[in-house]
mmCIF file of C-alpha atoms in Angstrom:
data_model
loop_
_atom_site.group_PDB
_atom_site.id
_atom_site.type_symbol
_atom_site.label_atom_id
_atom_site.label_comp_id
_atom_site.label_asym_id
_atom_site.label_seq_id
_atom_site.Cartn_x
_atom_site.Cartn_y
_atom_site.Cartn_z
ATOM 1 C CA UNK K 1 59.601 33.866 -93.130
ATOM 2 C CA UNK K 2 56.589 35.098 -90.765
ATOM 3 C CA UNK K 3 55.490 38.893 -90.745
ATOM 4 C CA UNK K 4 56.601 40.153 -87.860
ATOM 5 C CA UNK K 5 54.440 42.263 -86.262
ATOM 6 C CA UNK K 6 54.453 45.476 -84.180
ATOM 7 C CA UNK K 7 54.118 45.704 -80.448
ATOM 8 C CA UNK K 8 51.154 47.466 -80.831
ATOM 9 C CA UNK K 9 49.121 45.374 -83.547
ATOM 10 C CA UNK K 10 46.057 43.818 -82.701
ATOM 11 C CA UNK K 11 44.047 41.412 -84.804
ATOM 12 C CA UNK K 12 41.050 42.396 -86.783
ATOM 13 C CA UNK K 13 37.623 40.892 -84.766
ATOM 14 C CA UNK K 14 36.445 37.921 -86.514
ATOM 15 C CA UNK K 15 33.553 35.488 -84.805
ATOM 16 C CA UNK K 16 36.446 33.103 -83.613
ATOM 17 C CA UNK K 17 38.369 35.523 -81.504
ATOM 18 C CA UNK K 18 35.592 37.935 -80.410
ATOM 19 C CA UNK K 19 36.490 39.073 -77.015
ATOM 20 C CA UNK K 20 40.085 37.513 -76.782
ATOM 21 C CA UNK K 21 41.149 40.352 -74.653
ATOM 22 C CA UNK K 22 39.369 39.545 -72.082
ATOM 23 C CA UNK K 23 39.445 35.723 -71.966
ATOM 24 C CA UNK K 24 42.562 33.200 -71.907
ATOM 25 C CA UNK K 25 44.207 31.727 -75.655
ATOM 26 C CA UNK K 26 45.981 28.795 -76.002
ATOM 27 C CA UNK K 27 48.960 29.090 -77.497
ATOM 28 C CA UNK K 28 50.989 26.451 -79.759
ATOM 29 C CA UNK K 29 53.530 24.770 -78.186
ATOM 30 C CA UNK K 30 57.361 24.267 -78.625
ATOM 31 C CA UNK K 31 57.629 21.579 -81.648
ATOM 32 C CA UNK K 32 59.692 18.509 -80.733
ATOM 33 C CA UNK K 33 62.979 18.805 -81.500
ATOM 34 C CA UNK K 34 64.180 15.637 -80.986
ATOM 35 C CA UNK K 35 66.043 16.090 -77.412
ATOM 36 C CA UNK K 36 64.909 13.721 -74.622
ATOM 37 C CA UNK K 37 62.713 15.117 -72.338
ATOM 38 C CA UNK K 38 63.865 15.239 -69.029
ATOM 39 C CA UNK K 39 61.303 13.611 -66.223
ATOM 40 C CA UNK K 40 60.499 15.761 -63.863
ATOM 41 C CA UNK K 41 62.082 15.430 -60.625
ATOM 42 C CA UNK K 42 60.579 13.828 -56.953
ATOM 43 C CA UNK K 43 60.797 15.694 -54.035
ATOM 44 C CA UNK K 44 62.019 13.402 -51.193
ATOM 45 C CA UNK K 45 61.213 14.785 -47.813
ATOM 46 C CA UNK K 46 64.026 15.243 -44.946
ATOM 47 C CA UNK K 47 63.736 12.421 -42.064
ATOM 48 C CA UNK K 48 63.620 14.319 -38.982
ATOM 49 C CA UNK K 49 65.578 12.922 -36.355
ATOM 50 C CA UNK K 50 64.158 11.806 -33.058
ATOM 51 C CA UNK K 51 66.194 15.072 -31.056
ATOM 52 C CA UNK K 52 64.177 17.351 -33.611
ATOM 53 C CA UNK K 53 60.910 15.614 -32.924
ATOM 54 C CA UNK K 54 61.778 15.798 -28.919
ATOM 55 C CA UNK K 55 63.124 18.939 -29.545
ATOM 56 C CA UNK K 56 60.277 20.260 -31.219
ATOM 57 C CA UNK K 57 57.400 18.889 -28.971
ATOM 58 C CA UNK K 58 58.570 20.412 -25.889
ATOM 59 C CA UNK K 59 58.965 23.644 -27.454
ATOM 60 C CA UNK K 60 55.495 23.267 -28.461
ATOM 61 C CA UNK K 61 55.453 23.082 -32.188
ATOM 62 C CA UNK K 62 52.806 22.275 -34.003
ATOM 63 C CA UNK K 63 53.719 21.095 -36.914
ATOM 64 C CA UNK K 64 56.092 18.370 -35.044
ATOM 65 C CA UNK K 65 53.978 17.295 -32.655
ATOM 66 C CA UNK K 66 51.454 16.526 -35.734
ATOM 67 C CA UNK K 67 54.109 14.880 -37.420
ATOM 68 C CA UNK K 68 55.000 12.903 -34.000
ATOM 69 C CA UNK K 69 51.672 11.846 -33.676
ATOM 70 C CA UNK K 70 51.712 10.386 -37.129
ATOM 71 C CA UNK K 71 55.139 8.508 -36.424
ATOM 72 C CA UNK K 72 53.449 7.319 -33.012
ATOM 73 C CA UNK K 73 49.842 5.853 -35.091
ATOM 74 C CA UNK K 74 52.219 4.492 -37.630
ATOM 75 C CA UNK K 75 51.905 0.455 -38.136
ATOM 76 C CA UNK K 76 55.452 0.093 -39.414
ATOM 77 C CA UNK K 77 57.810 -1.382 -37.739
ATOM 78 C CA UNK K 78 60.567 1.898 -38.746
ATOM 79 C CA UNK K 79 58.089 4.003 -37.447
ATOM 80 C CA UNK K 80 57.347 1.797 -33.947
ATOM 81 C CA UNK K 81 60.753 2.076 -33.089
ATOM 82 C CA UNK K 82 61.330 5.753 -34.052
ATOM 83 C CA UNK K 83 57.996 6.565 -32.131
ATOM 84 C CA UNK K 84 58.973 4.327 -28.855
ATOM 85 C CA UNK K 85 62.224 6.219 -28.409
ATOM 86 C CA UNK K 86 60.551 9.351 -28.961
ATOM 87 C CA UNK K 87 57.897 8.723 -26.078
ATOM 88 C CA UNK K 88 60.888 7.520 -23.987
ATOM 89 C CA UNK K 89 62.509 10.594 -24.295
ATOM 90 C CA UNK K 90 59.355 12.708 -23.563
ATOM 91 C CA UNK K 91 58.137 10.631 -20.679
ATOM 92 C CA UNK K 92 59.713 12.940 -17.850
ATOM 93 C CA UNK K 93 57.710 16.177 -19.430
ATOM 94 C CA UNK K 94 54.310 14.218 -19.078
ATOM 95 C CA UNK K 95 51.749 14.086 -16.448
ATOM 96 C CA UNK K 96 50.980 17.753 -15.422
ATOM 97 C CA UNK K 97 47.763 17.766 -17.186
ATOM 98 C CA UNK K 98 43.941 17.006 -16.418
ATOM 99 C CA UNK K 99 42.680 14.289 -18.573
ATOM 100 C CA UNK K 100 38.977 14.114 -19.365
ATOM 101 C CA UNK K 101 37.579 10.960 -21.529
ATOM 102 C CA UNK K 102 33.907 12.216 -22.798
ATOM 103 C CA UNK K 103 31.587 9.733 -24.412
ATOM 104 C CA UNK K 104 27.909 10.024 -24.933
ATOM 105 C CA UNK K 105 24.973 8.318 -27.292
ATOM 106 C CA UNK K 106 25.372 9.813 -31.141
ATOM 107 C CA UNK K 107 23.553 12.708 -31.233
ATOM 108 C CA UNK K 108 23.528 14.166 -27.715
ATOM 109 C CA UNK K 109 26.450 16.992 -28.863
ATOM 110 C CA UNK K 110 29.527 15.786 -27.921
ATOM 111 C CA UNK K 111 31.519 17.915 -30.541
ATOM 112 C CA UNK K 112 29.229 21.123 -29.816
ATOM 113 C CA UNK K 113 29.573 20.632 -25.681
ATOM 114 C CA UNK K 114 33.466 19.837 -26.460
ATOM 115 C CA UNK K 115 34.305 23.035 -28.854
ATOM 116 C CA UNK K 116 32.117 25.566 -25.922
ATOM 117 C CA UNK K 117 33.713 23.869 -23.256
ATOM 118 C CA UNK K 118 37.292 23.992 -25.207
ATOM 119 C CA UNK K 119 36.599 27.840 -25.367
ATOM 120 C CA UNK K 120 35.444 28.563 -21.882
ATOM 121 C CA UNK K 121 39.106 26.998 -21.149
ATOM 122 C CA UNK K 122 40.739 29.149 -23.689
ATOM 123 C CA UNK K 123 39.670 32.103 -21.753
ATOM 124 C CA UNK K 124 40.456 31.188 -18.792
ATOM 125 C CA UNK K 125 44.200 30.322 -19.769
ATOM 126 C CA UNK K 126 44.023 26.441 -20.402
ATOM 127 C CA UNK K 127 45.973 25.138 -23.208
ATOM 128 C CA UNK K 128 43.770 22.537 -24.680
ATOM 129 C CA UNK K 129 44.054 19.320 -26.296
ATOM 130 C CA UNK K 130 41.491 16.849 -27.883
ATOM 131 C CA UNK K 131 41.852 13.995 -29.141
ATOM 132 C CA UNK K 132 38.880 12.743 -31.089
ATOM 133 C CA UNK K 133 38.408 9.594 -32.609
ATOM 134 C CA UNK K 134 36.440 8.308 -35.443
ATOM 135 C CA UNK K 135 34.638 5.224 -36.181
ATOM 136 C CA UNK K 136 36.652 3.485 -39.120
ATOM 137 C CA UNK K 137 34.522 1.841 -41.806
ATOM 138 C CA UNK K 138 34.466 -1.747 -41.628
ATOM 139 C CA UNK K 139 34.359 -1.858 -45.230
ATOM 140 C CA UNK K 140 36.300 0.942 -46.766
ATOM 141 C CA UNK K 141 38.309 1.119 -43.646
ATOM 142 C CA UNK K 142 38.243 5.084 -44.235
ATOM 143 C CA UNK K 143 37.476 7.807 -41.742
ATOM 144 C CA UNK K 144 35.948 10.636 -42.052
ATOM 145 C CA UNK K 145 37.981 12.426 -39.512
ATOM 146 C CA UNK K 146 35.603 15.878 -39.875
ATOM 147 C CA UNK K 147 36.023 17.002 -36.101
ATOM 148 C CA UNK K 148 37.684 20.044 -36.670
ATOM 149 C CA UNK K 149 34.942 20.863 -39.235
ATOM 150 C CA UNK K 150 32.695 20.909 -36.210
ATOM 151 C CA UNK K 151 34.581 22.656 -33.887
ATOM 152 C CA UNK K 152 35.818 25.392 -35.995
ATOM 153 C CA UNK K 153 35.948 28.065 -33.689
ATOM 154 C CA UNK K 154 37.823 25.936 -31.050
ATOM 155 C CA UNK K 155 40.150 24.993 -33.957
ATOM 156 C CA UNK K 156 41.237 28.162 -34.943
ATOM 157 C CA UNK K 157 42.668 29.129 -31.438
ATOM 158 C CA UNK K 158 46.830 29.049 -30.508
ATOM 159 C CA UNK K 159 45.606 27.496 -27.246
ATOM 160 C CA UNK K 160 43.594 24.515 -28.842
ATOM 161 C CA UNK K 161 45.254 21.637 -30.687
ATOM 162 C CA UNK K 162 42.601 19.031 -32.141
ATOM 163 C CA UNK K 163 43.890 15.769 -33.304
ATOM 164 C CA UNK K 164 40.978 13.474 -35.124
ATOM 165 C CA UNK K 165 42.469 10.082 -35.328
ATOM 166 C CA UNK K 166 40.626 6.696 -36.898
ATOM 167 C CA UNK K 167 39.594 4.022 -34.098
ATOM 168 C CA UNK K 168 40.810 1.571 -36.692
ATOM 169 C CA UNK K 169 38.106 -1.109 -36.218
ATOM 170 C CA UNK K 170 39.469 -1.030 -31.799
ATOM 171 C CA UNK K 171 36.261 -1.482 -29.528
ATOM 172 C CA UNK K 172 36.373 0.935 -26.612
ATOM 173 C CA UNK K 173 35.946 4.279 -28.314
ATOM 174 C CA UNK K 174 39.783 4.658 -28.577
ATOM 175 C CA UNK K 175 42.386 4.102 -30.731
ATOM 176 C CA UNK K 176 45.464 1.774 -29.691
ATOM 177 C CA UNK K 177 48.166 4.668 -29.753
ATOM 178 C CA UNK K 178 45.199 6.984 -27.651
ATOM 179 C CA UNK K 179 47.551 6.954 -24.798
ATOM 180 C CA UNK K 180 50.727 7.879 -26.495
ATOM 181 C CA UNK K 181 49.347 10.836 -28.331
ATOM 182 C CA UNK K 182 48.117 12.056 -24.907
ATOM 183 C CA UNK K 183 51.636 11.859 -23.563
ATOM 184 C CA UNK K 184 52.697 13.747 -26.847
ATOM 185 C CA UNK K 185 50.657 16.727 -26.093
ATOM 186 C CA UNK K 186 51.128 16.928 -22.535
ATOM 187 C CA UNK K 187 54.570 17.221 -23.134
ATOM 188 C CA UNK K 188 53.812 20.108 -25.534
ATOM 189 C CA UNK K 189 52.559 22.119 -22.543
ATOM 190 C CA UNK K 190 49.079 21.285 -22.966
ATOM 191 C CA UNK K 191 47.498 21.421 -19.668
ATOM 192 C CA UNK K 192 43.833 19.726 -20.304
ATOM 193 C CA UNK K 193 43.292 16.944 -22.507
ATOM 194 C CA UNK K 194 40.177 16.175 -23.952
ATOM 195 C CA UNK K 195 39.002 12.421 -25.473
ATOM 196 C CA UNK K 196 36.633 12.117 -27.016
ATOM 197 C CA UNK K 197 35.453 8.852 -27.891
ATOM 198 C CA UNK K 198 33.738 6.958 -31.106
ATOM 199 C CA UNK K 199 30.134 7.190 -28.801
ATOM 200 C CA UNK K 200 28.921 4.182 -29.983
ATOM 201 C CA UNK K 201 27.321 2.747 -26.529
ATOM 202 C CA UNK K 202 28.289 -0.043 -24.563
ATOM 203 C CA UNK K 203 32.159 0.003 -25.555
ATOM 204 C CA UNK K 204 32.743 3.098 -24.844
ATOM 205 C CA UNK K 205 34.649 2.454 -21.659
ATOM 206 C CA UNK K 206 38.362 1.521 -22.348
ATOM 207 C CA UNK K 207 39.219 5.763 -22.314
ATOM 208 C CA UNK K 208 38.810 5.135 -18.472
ATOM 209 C CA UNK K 209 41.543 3.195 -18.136
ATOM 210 C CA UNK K 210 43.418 6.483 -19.725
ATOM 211 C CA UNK K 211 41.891 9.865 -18.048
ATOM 212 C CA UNK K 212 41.507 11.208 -14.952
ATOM 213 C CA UNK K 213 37.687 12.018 -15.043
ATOM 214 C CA UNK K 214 35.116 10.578 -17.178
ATOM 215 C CA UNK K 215 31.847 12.339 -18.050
ATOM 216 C CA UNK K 216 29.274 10.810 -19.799
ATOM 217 C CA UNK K 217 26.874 12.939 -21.858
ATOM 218 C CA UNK K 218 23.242 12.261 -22.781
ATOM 219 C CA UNK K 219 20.399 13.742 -23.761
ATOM 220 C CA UNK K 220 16.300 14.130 -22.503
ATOM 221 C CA UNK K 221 13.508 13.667 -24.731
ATOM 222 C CA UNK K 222 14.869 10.235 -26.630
ATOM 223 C CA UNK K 223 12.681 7.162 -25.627
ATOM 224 C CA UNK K 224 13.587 5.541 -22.085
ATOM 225 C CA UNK K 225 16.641 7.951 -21.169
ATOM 226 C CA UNK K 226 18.288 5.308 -18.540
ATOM 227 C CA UNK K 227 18.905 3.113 -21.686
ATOM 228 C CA UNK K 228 20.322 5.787 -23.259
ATOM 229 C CA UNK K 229 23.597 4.423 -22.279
ATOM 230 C CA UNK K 230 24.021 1.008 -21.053
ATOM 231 C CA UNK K 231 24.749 0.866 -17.475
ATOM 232 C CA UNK K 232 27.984 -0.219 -18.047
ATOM 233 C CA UNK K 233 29.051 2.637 -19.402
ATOM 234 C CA UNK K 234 27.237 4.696 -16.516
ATOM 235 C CA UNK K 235 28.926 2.483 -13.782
ATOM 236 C CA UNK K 236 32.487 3.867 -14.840
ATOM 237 C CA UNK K 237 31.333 7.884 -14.830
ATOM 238 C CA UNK K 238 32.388 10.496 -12.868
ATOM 239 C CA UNK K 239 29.712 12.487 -13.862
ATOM 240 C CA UNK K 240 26.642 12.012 -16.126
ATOM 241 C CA UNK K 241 25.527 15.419 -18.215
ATOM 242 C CA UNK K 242 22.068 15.660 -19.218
ATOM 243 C CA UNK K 243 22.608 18.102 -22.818
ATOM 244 C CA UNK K 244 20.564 20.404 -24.446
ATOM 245 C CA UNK K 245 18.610 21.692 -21.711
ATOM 246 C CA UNK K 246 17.290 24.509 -23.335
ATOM 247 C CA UNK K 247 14.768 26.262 -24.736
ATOM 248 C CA UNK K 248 11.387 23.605 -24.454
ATOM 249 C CA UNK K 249 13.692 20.992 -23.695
ATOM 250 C CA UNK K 250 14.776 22.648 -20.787
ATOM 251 C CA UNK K 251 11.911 21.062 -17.989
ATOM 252 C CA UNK K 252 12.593 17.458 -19.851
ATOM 253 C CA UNK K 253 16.596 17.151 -19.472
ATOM 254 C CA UNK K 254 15.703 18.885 -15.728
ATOM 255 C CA UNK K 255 13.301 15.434 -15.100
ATOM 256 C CA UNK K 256 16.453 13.138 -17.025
ATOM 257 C CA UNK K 257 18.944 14.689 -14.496
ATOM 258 C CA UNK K 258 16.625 13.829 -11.793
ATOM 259 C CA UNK K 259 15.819 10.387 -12.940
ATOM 260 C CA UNK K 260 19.692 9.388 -13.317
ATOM 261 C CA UNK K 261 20.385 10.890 -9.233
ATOM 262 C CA UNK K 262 17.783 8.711 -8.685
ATOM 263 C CA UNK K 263 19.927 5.016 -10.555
ATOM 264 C CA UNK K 264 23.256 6.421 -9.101
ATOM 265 C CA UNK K 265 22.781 6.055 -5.643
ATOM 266 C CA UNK K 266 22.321 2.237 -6.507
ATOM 267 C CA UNK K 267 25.528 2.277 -7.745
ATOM 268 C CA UNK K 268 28.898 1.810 -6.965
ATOM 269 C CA UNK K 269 30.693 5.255 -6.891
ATOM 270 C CA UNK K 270 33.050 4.686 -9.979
ATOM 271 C CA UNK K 271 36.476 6.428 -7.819
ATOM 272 C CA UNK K 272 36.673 5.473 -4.317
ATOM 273 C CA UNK K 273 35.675 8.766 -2.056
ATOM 274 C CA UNK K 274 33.639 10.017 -4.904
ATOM 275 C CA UNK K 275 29.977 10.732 -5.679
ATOM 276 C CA UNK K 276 29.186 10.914 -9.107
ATOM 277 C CA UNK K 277 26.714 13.309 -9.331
ATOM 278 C CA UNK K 278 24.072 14.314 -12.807
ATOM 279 C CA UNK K 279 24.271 17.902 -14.447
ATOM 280 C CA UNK K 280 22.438 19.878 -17.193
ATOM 281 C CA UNK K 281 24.470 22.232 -19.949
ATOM 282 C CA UNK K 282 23.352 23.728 -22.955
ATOM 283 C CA UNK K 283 26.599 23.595 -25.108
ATOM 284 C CA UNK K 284 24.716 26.345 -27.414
ATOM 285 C CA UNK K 285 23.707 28.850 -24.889
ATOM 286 C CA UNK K 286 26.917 28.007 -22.294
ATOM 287 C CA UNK K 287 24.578 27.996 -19.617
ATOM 288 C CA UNK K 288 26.046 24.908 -17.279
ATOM 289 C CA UNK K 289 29.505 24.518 -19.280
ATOM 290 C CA UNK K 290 31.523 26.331 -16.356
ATOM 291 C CA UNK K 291 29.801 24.355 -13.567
ATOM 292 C CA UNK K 292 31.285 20.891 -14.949
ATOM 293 C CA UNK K 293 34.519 22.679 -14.806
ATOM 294 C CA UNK K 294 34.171 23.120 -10.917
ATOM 295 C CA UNK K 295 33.273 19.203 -10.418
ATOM 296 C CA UNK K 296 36.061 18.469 -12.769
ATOM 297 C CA UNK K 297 38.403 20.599 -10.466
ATOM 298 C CA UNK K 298 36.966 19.780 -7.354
ATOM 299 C CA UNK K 299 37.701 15.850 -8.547
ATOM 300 C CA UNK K 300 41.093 16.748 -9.252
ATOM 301 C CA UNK K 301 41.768 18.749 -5.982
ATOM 302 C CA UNK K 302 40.076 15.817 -3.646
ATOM 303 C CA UNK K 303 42.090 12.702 -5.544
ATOM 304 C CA UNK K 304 45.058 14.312 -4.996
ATOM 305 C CA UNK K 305 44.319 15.071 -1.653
ATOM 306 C CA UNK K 306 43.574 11.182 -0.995
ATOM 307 C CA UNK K 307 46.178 9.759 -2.902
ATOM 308 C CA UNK K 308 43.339 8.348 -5.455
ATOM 309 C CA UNK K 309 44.561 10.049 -8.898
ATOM 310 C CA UNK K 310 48.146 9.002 -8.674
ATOM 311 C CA UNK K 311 47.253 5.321 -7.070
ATOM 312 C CA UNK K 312 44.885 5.755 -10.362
ATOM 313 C CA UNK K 313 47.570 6.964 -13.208
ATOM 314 C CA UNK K 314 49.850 3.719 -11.756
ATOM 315 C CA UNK K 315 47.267 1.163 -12.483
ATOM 316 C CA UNK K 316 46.329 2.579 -16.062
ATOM 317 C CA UNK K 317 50.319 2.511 -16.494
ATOM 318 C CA UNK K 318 50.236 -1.436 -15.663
ATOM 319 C CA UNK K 319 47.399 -1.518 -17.894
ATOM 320 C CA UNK K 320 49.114 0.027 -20.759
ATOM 321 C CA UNK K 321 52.054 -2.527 -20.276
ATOM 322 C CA UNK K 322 49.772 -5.271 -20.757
ATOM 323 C CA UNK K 323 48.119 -3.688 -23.523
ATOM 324 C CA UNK K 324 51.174 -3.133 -25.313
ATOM 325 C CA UNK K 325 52.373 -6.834 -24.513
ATOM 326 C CA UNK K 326 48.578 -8.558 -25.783
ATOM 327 C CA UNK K 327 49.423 -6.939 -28.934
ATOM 328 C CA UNK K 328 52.711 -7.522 -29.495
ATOM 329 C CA UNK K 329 51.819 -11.319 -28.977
ATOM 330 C CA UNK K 330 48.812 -11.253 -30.906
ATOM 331 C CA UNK K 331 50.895 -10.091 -33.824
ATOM 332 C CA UNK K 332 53.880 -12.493 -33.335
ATOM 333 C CA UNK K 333 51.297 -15.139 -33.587
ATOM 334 C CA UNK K 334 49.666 -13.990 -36.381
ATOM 335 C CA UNK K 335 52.383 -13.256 -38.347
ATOM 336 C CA UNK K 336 54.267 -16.230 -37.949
ATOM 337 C CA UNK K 337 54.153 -18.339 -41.566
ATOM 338 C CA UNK K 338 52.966 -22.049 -39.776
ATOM 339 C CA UNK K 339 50.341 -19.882 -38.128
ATOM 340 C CA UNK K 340 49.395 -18.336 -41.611
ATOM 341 C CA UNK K 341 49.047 -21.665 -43.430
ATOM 342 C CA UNK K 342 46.909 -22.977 -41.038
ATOM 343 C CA UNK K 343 44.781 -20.518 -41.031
ATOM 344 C CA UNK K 344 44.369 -20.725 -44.674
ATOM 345 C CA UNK K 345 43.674 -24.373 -44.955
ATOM 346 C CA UNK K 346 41.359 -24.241 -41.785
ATOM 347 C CA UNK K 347 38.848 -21.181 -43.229
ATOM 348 C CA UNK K 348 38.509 -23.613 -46.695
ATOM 349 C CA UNK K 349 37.326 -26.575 -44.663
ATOM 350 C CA UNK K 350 34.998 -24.235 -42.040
ATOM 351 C CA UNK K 351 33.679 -22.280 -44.643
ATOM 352 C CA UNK K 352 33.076 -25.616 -46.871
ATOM 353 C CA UNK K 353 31.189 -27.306 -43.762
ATOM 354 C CA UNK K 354 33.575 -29.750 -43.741
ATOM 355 C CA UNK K 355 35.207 -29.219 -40.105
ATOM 356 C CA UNK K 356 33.542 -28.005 -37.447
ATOM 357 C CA UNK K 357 34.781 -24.287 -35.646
ATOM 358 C CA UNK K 358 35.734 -26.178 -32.301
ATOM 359 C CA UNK K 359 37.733 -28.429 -34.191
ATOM 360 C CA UNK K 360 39.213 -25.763 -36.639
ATOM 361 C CA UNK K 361 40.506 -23.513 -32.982
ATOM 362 C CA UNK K 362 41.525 -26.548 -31.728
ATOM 363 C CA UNK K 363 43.786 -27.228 -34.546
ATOM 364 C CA UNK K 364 44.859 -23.601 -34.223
ATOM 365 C CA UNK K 365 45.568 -23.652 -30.493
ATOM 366 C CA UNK K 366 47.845 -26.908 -31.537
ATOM 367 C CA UNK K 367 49.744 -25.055 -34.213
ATOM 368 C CA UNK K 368 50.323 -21.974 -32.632
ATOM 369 C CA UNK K 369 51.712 -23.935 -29.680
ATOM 370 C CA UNK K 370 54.338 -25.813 -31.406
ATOM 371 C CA UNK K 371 55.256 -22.855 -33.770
ATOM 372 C CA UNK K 372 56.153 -20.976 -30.466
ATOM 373 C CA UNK K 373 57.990 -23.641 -28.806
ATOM 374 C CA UNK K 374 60.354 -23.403 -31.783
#
């Protein structure tokens, strides 16, 4: 039988355990016995129901609304009818906010205008929400969905709620569920909501069928600044920002601002009774942050006024009917087995060179049109 020792013995210092009082030992272990060891048990979390998640938006909880939002993005089919009766049941607590869809060229500071901006409302009493969405990798399909890394400051405030979602591969600078999510935090009692789009370039205009006001950003000082952004993109804005206009850079985005008054009074005024105007901010000094505030108010105030902004919000409703419809037959289609084969057979004898791609559709068209007259 083992020595036992005292409480108070301590091992003579030897080269293999010098300074063991100060650094961790490992120890032996129980010998096996013989008994089964038990696996160790999985933690299955609690469904919440869909009167907790209602329940829990409009009381403005954060941790449910997250949660709701993921339900809402979800691709299953569980979660698409869980998330449709929750929007259904939140739908009469929506609407009281001021949506803003922001979009820009990469690089002109769409994260640093968004996070000063976010702040200025903060202190004036705005609850703020953006949504900010991130390319998805064609390849990986992963996002790096780093947006509240860049807005830290804005993220750690009770009045600021920042949801980075992945576009998903969707062209427009949105993701499919964009509008949803909005509806979820409005009816958390956030009163502006911010999107912020991919920023891509000449996509970047289905958030307008989604917000109130749409400001484009750019920037001075990169090449020929009216091709900064394609006109398209200009032809839908509210209001074009000319960033970074400070410091030596000041005088150029000055001459930018200029240049775009200049194209926009050759264009059609994007919201009837409107004049999109050009502006200068520097979203690191502040200095022109508060001033897009006043257009964006003064748009709200004068659309209301003329009936404009709820004429508006029922077309993009329409819109979002037949948004939800395209896709709902684009993945009946797609789905459906004949439909599947098809395609199967069909990419062997295109990517052979055997058929032809008109013929391959047209082969397609034929079999998607009998499978859905069964």
């Amino acid at each position: 039988m083992a020595e036992k020792k005292s409480e108070n013995y301590k091992p003579e210092w030897t080269p293999d355990n010098a300074g063991s009082e100060f650094a961790s030992s490992v120890m032996p272990g129980v010998e096996d016995c013989g008994a089964p060891v038990a696996a160790p048990r999985s933690f299955k979390r609690r469904e919440i129901s869909v009167d907790e998640y209602v329940e829990g938006v409009l009381r403005g909880d954060r941790r449910i609304l997250a949660q709701a939002i993921t339900v809402v993005e979800s691709n299953s089919e569980k979660h698409f009818k869980l998330g449709q009766e929750i929007i259904r049941r939140i739908l009469p607590h929506t609407g009281n906010s001021v949506r803003v869809g922001i979009t820009g060229v990469p690089g002109a500071g769409k994260s640093t205008f968004i996070e000063c901006f976010g702040n200025m409302l903060c202190d004036r009493g705005r609850r703020v929400a953006v949504l900010a969405v991130d390319p998805t990798s064609a390849i990986s399909r992963g996002s790096i969905l780093g947006d509240k890394t860049r807005m830290e400051k804005l993220a750690r405030r009770p009045e600021a709620f920042i949801r980075p979602s992945p576009s998903g591969g969707t062209l427009g600078g949105v993701t499919r569920k964009s509008r949803e999510t909005m509806l979820l935090c409005e009816a958390a009692g956030f009163d502006t909501i911010l999107v912020e789009t991919v920023g891509v370039g000449q996509n970047e205009t289905s958030v307008r069928a989604m917000v109130d006001f749409f400001l484009v950003i750019t920037i001075a000082g990169a090449g020929d600044d009216l091709q900064g952004i394609k006109k398209g993109v200009i032809e839908t804005a509210d209001a074009i920002l000319v960033n970074k206009a400070d410091g030596d850079n000041k005088q150029r985005a000055q001459a930018a601002r200029a240049e775009y008054e200049q194209v926009l009074r050759y264009l059609r005024p994007a919201t009837e009774g409107w004049t999109t105007g050009a502006y200068t901010c520097s979203a690191i000094t502040g200095e022109g942050v508060d001033g897009i505030w006043n257009v964006i108010l003064g748009f709200i105030k004068q659309t209301k006024r003329t009936g404009v902004l709820e004429s508006r919000r029922g077309q993009q409703t329409m819109e979002w009917v037949k948004s939800m419809t395209d896709d709902y037959i684009r993945t009946m289609i797609y789905s459906n087995p004949k439909v599947q084969a098809c395609m199967e057979q069909l990419s062997v004898h295109v990517m052979s060179g055997e058929m032809p791609p008109t013929l391959a559709a047209k082969q397609l068209i034929d079999t998607i049109e009998s499978a859905i007259r069964e």
